[in-house]
Each structure stands twice: as C-alpha cells, then as structure tokens.
Short mmCIF file of C-alpha atoms in Angstrom, two decimals:
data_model
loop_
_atom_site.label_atom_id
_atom_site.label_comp_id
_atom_site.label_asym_id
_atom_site.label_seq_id
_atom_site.Cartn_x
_atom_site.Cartn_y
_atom_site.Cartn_z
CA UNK P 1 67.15 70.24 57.94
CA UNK P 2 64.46 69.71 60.66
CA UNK P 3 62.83 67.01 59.19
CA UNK P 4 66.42 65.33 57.89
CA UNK P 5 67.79 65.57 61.38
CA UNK P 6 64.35 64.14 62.84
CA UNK P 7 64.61 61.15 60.55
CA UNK P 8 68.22 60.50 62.26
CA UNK P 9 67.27 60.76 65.63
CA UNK P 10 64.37 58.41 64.94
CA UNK P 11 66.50 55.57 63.84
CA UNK P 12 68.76 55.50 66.36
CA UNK P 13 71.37 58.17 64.93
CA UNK P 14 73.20 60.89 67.37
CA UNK P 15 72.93 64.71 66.31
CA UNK P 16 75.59 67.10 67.36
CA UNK P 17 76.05 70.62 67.02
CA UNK P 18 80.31 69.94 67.59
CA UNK P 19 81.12 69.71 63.82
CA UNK P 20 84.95 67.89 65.01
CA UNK P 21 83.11 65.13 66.91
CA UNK P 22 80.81 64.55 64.08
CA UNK P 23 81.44 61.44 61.81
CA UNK P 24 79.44 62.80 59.06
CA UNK P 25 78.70 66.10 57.96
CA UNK P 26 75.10 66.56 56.37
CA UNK P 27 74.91 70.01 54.79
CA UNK P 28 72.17 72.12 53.81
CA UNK P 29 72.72 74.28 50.90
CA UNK P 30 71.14 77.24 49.18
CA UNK P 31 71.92 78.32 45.65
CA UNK P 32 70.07 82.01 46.03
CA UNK P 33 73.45 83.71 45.93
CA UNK P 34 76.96 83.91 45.58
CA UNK P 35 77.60 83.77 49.59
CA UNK P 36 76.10 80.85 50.39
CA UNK P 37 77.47 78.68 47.46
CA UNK P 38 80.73 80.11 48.87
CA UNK P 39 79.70 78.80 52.29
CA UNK P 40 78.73 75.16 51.50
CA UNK P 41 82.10 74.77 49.40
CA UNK P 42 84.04 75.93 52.35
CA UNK P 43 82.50 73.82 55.13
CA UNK P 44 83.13 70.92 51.92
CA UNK P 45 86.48 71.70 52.06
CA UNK P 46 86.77 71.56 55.61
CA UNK P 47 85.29 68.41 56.24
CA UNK P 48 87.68 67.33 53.11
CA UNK P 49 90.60 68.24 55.72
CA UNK P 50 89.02 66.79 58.69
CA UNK P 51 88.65 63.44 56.93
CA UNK P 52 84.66 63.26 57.34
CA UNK P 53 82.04 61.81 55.28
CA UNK P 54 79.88 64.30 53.47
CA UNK P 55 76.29 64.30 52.61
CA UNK P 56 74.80 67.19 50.28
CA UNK P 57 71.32 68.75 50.27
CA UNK P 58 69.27 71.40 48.95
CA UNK P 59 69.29 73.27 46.12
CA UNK P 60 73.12 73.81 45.10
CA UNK P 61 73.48 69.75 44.21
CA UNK P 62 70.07 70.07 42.79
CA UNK P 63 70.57 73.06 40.43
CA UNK P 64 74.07 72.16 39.68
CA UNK P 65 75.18 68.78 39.92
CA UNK P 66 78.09 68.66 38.17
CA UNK P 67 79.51 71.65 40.23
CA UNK P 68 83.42 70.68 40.44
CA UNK P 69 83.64 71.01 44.36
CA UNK P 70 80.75 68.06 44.84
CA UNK P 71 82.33 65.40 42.81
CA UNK P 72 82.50 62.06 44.46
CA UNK P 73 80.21 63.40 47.37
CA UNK P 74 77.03 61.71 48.43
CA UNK P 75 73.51 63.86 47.34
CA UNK P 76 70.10 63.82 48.12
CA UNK P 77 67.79 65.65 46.01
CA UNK P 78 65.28 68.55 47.57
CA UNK P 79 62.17 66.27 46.59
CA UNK P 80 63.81 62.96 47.92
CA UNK P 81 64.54 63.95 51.76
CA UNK P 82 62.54 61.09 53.02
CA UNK P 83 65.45 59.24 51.44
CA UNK P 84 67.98 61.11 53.44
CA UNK P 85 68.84 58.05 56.03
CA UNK P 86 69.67 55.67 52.79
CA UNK P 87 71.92 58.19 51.74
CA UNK P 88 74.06 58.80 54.87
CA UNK P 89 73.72 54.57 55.60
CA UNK P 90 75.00 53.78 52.08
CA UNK P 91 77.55 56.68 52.60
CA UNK P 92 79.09 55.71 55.86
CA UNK P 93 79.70 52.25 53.63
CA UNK P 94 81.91 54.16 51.48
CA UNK P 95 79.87 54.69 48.12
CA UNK P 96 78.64 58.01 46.97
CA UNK P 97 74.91 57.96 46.43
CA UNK P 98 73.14 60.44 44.76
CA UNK P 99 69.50 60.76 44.66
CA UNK P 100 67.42 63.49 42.21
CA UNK P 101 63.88 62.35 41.29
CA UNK P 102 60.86 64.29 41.44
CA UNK P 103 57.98 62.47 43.29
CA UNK P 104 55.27 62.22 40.83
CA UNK P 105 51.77 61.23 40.10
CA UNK P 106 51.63 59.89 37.05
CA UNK P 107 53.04 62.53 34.67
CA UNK P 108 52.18 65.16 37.35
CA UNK P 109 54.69 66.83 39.91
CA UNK P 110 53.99 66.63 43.78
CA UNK P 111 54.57 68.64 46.17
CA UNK P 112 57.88 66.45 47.71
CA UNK P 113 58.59 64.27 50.77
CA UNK P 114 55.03 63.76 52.86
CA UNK P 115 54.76 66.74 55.02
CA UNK P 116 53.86 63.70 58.13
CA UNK P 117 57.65 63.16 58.38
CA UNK P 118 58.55 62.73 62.17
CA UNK P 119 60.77 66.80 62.88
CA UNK P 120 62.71 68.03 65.65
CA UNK P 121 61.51 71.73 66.02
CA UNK P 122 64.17 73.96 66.49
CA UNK P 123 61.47 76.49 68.27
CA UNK P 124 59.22 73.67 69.78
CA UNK P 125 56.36 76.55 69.63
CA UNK P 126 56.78 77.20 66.06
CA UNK P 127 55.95 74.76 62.66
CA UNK P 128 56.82 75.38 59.25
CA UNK P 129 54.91 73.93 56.50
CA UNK P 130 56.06 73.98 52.71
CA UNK P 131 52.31 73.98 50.91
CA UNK P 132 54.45 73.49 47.71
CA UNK P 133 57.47 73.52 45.94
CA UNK P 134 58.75 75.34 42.74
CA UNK P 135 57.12 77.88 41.12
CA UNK P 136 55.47 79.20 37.74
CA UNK P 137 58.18 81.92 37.30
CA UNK P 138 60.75 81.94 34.96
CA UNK P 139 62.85 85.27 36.44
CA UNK P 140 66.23 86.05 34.96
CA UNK P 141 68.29 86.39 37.86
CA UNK P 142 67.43 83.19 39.48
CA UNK P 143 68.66 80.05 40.00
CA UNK P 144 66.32 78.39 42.63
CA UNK P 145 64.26 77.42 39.84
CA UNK P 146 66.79 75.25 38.46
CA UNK P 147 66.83 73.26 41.90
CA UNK P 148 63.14 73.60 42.64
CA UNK P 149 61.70 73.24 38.93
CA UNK P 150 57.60 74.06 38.14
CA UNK P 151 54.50 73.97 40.95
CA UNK P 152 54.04 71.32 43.06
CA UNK P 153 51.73 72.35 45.47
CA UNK P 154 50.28 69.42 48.82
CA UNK P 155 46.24 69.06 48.83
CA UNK P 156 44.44 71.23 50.71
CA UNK P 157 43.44 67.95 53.34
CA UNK P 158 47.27 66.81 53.84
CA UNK P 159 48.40 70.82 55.01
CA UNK P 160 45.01 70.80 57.32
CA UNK P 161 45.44 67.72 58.62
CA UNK P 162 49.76 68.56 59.74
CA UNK P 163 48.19 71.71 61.26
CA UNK P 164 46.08 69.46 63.68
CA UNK P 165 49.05 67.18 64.18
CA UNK P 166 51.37 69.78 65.06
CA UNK P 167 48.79 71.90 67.49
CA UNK P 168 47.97 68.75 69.11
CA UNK P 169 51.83 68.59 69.71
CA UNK P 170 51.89 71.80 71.31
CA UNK P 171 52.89 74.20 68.51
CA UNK P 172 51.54 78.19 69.09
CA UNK P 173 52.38 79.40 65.79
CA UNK P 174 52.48 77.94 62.20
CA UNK P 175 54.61 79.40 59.56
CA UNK P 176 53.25 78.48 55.78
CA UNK P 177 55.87 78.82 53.77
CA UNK P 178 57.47 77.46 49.80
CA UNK P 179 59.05 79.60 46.74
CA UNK P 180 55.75 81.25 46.11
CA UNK P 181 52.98 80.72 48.42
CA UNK P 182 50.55 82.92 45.92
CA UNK P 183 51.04 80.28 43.65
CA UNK P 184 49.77 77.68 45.40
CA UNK P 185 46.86 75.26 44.27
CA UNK P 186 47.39 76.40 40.57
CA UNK P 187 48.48 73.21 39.60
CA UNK P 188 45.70 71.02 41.54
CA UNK P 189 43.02 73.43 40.71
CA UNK P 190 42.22 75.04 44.28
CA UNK P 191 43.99 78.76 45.15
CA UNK P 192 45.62 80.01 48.46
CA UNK P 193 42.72 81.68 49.50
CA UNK P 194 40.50 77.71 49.38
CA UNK P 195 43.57 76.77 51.51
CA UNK P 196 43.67 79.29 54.19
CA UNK P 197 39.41 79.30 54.60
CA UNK P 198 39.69 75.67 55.67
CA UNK P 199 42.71 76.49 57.83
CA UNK P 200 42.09 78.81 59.99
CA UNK P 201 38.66 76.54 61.00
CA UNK P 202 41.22 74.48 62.51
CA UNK P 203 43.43 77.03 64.99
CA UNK P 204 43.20 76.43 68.18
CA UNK P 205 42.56 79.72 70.62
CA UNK P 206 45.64 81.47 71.46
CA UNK P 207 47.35 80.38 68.29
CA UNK P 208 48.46 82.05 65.14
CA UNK P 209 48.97 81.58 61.63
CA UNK P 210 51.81 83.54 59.79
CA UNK P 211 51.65 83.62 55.55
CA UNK P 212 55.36 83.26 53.81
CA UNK P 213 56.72 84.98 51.03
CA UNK P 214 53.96 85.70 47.58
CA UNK P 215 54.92 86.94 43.98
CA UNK P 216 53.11 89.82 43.28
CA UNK P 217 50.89 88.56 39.97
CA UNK P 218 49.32 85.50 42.12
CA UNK P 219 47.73 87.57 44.71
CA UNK P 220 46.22 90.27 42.39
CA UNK P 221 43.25 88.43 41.57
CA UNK P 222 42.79 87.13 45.71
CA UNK P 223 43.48 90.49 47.14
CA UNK P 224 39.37 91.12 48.64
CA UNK P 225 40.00 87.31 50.08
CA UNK P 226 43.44 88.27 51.42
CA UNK P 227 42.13 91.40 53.09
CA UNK P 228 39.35 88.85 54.65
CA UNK P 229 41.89 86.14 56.20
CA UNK P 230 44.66 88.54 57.15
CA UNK P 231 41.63 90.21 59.19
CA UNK P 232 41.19 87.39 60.80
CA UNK P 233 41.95 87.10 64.76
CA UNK P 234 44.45 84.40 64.42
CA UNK P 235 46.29 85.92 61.66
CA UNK P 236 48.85 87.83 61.92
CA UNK P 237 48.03 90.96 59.72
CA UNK P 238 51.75 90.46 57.69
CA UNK P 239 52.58 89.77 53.73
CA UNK P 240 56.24 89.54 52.46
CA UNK P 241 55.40 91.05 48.54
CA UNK P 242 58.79 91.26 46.73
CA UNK P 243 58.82 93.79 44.08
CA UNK P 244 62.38 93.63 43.07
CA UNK P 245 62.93 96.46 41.48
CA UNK P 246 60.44 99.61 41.35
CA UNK P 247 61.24 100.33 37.47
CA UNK P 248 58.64 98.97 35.11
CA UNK P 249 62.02 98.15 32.70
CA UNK P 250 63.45 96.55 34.70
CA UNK P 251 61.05 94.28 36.10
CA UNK P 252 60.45 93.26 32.27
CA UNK P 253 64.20 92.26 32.10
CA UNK P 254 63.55 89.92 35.08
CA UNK P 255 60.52 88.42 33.72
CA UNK P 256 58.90 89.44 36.91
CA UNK P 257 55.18 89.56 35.20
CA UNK P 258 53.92 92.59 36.97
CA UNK P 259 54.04 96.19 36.80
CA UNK P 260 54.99 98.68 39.67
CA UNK P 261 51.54 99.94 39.56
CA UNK P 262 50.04 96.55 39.86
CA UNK P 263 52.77 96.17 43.14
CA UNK P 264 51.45 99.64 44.15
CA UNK P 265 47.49 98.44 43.91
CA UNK P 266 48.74 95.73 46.26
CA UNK P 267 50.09 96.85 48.96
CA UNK P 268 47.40 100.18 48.87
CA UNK P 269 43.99 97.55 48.66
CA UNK P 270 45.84 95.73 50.98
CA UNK P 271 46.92 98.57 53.76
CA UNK P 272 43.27 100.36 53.08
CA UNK P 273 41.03 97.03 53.69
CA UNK P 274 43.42 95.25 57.19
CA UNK P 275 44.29 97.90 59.81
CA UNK P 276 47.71 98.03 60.76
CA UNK P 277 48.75 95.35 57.96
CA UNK P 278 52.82 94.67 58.35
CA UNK P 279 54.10 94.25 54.25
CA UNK P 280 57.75 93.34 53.92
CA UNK P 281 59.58 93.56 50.88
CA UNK P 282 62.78 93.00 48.65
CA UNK P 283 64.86 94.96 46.34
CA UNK P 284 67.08 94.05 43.80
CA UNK P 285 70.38 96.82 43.37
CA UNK P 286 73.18 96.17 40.80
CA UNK P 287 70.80 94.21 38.25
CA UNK P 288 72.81 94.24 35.07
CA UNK P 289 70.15 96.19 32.99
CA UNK P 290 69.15 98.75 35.75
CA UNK P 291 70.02 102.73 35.28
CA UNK P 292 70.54 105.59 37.84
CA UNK P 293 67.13 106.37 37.02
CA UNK P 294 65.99 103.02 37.07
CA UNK P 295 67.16 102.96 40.47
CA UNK P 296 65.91 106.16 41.53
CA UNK P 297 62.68 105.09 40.48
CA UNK P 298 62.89 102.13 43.26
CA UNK P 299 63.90 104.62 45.84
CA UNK P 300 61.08 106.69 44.80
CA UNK P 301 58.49 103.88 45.97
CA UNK P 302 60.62 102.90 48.75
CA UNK P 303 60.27 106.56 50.06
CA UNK P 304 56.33 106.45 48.60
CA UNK P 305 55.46 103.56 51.25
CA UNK P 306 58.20 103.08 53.95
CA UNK P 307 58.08 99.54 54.28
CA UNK P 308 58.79 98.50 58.17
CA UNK P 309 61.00 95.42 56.66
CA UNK P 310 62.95 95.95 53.75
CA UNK P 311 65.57 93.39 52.35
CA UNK P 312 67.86 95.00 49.95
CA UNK P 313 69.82 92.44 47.93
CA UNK P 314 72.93 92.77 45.52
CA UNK P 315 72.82 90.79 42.49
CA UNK P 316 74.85 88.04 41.85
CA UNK P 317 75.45 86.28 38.53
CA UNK P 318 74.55 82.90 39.15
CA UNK P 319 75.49 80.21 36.40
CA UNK P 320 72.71 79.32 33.90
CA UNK P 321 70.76 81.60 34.08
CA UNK P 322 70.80 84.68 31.66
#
C-alpha cells in the first residue's frame, strides 16, 4: 500500500484517508483468512453503494480471480504494483483492467516490482523491505501460496543498496520482511545468512535491523550463523518461528516439513547461543485433522517454553486448498 500510494502522490494524485470524499477506492486485500476476505467484499460493496470506482490488490484477486464479488472490477496483480497508476488511469476511463503477470527473467521468477519504487512511510523512522516473494511450501491450510506462487527472492546488492537509500533518508529501523524470509536466496543460490553479513556492514550507528517471519526447516541448517547476526549490536535479538501445531501428526497433515523436535532444537540452540533472544510464534487450533491430544500436545510445548508473543489462530477453510 505504501509504495502504491507513493506512486500516486508522485504523479500528481491526492491521497485521503475520508473514504466518502474519495473518487476511487484502491483496496488492499489479504486472502490468509476468512475475516479479511469478508472485509475486502464489504468495503466492495460499499463503494458499490457509494457509486465509486474500485481498484483491487493483493492476494485475494491474485489467488482467486474469478471470485463472484470482483467481477467487472479493475485488478492489479501482487507482482505488477509498479503498474498500479495504469490501472487506476485506465479505470477512472471506465474500463476494468486487470493485470496478473509474474516479472520474470527468462524462465525464472523475480522477486516483483523494483524495491527503488518512490514510498510514503507510514512511520517515517521505519522501512520495510520484501527480500522475496512466495515460498517453497506447499502447506495444506493455505491459500497465500495461490496468490504468491514459488521463491522469488531480490539479489543480495539491490536489498543492500535500498538499505543505504532509505538510512540516507532518515530511516532508524529496517524491517526485512516476505512469506518466508528463511527461504530466501534458495532460488539465486545465496542464503539469508550471505544476505544479512553484507547488511549489517551497512547500518548506520544508532540504527537497527529487525528479521520477519522464518519457516522452521530453512533456518535449521543457518542456526550457528543466526545465533552470530542476532548477536549482533544492531540487531534486535527477535525471530518470529511458527510451529503451527506442536503434534508431530499434525504438522505432517499440513505439509509443514519439520518435526516438533526439530522446532524444539530451534528455539533451545537459539535461546542458549543469543542472551535474552525474543522468539514469537503461531499456533494453529481447530485444524480439521487435530485431536484433544493432538492439541494437548501443543499446549504442552506452549507451557514447555512460554513464548513472550504468541499468535493463536483458528482455522479457516479457505477454497482450493485441501
């Protein structure tokens, strides 16, 4: 949305936060869950009754397209948001545009739009950098992967090189962030660890570098250069590690591709090598195969390690997937 709005702003468009004075809605969506599929169709429907244009982004009109409540309604895909300007020009002419590609490299995925795309921070202190899209994961319950598709991760000179831009701009904090940041590099032949050594050479004093969300199985074999970098001074000492679900059946059903023992060697190497190291996690409740003692067995590691942050989830049925 940052970026999107950004682009707007640059050519000349006015952004409001009044949603009546608005001429033309352009709405974010996310296809995790239930909710906030429920959400975009109701602000669609709004704007239906308000007579405004609509644009739709993100992953809902990328996993879905053919979803009955965006008929007729302009999209642009989550790898074309560069493209987002076209869309709302050729939309305010009264055709519906809709715009899917993948950016690609020959027959090889990229990460998306360039990451050098003018923003308008919402926290002027704080950047957030997607170091790639998509993921290798093919879990059950999810739908994301229908929007985001397989790895596309940025070079490791491109992410360095919007760190510099964006300190130089004043930033205090940079967030790295995509579906999977363990993941990263896997497709280009470099690993999150080659990323974040040439990184942090480039944070200024008094600055900080915070590590998004990692799948367990990518950050097995890293964990003695994790220890290393979340050590470091301008690092905060934090990993979000979802395990989902602390029963070894159940984490089969979701083609999750670890065990809770491997989750468990994790977050121990990890809390015995950094002092003080902050791990956040998620939980799964309600998935379709799961047991009372299924579920007892996640409370049982929930109770083993106490996580400060803890994001309990209730599964949703989302369409296509299993």
């Amino acid at each position: 949305v940052i970026v999107m709005t950004s682009l707007h702003c640059y050519l000349g468009y006015k952004i409001t936060d009044d949603a009546m004075a608005a001429d033309l809605w352009l709405l974010n969506s996310c296809t995790v869950k239930t909710p906030s599929e429920d959400g975009l169709r109701n602000s669609v429907e709004s704007a239906s009754k308000l007579g405004k244009k609509v644009v739709i982004a993100g992953c809902v009109s990328q996993g879905a397209p053919s979803t009955k409540f965006i008929e007729g309604l302009s999209v642009v895909g989550v790898q074309q948001i560069d493209r987002v300007v076209e869309v709302v020009e050729e939309t305010f002419k009264g055709h519906s545009v809709r715009l899917f590609g993948q950016k690609k490299e020959g027959p090889k995925k990229l990460g998306g739009a360039s990451l050098h795309l003018p923003k308008i921070r919402k926290n002027p202190l704080i950047e957030i950098i997607a170091i790639n899209t998509g993921c290798l994961n093919q879990c059950t319950y999810c739908k994301t992967k229908h929007a985001r598709g397989e790895l596309g991760s940025y070079p490791i000179e491109e992410i360095v090189q919007r760190g510099v831009q964006s300190f130089a701009e004043g930033v205090r904090e940079i967030w790295m962030t995509s579906e999977d940041t363990g993941a990263y590099g896997r497709d280009i032949g470099v690993s999150l660890p080659d990323l974040l050594y040439e990184f942090v050479k480039i944070i200024p004093e008094g600055c900080m570098l915070r590590l998004g969300m990692t799948n367990p199985p990518y950050i097995l074999e890293h964990l003695e250069d994790m220890a290393i970098i979340l050590n470091h001074p301008r690092v905060y000492s934090f990993l979000h590690l979802p395990v989902q679900a602390g029963s070894d059946q159940v984490l089969e059903d979701m083609k999750r591709e670890y065990t809770s023992a491997e989750f468990c060697h994790v977050v121990d190497f990890l809390r015995s090598k950094v002092p003080g190291v902050t791990i956040a996690t998620d939980v799964i409740c309600g998935f379709p195969t799961e047991t009372e003692e299924d579920f007892e067995e996640t409370l049982r590691l929930i109770d083993k390690y106490r996580f400060p942050s803890l994001f309990i989830n209730q599964f949703f049925p989302r369409p296509g997937t299993p």
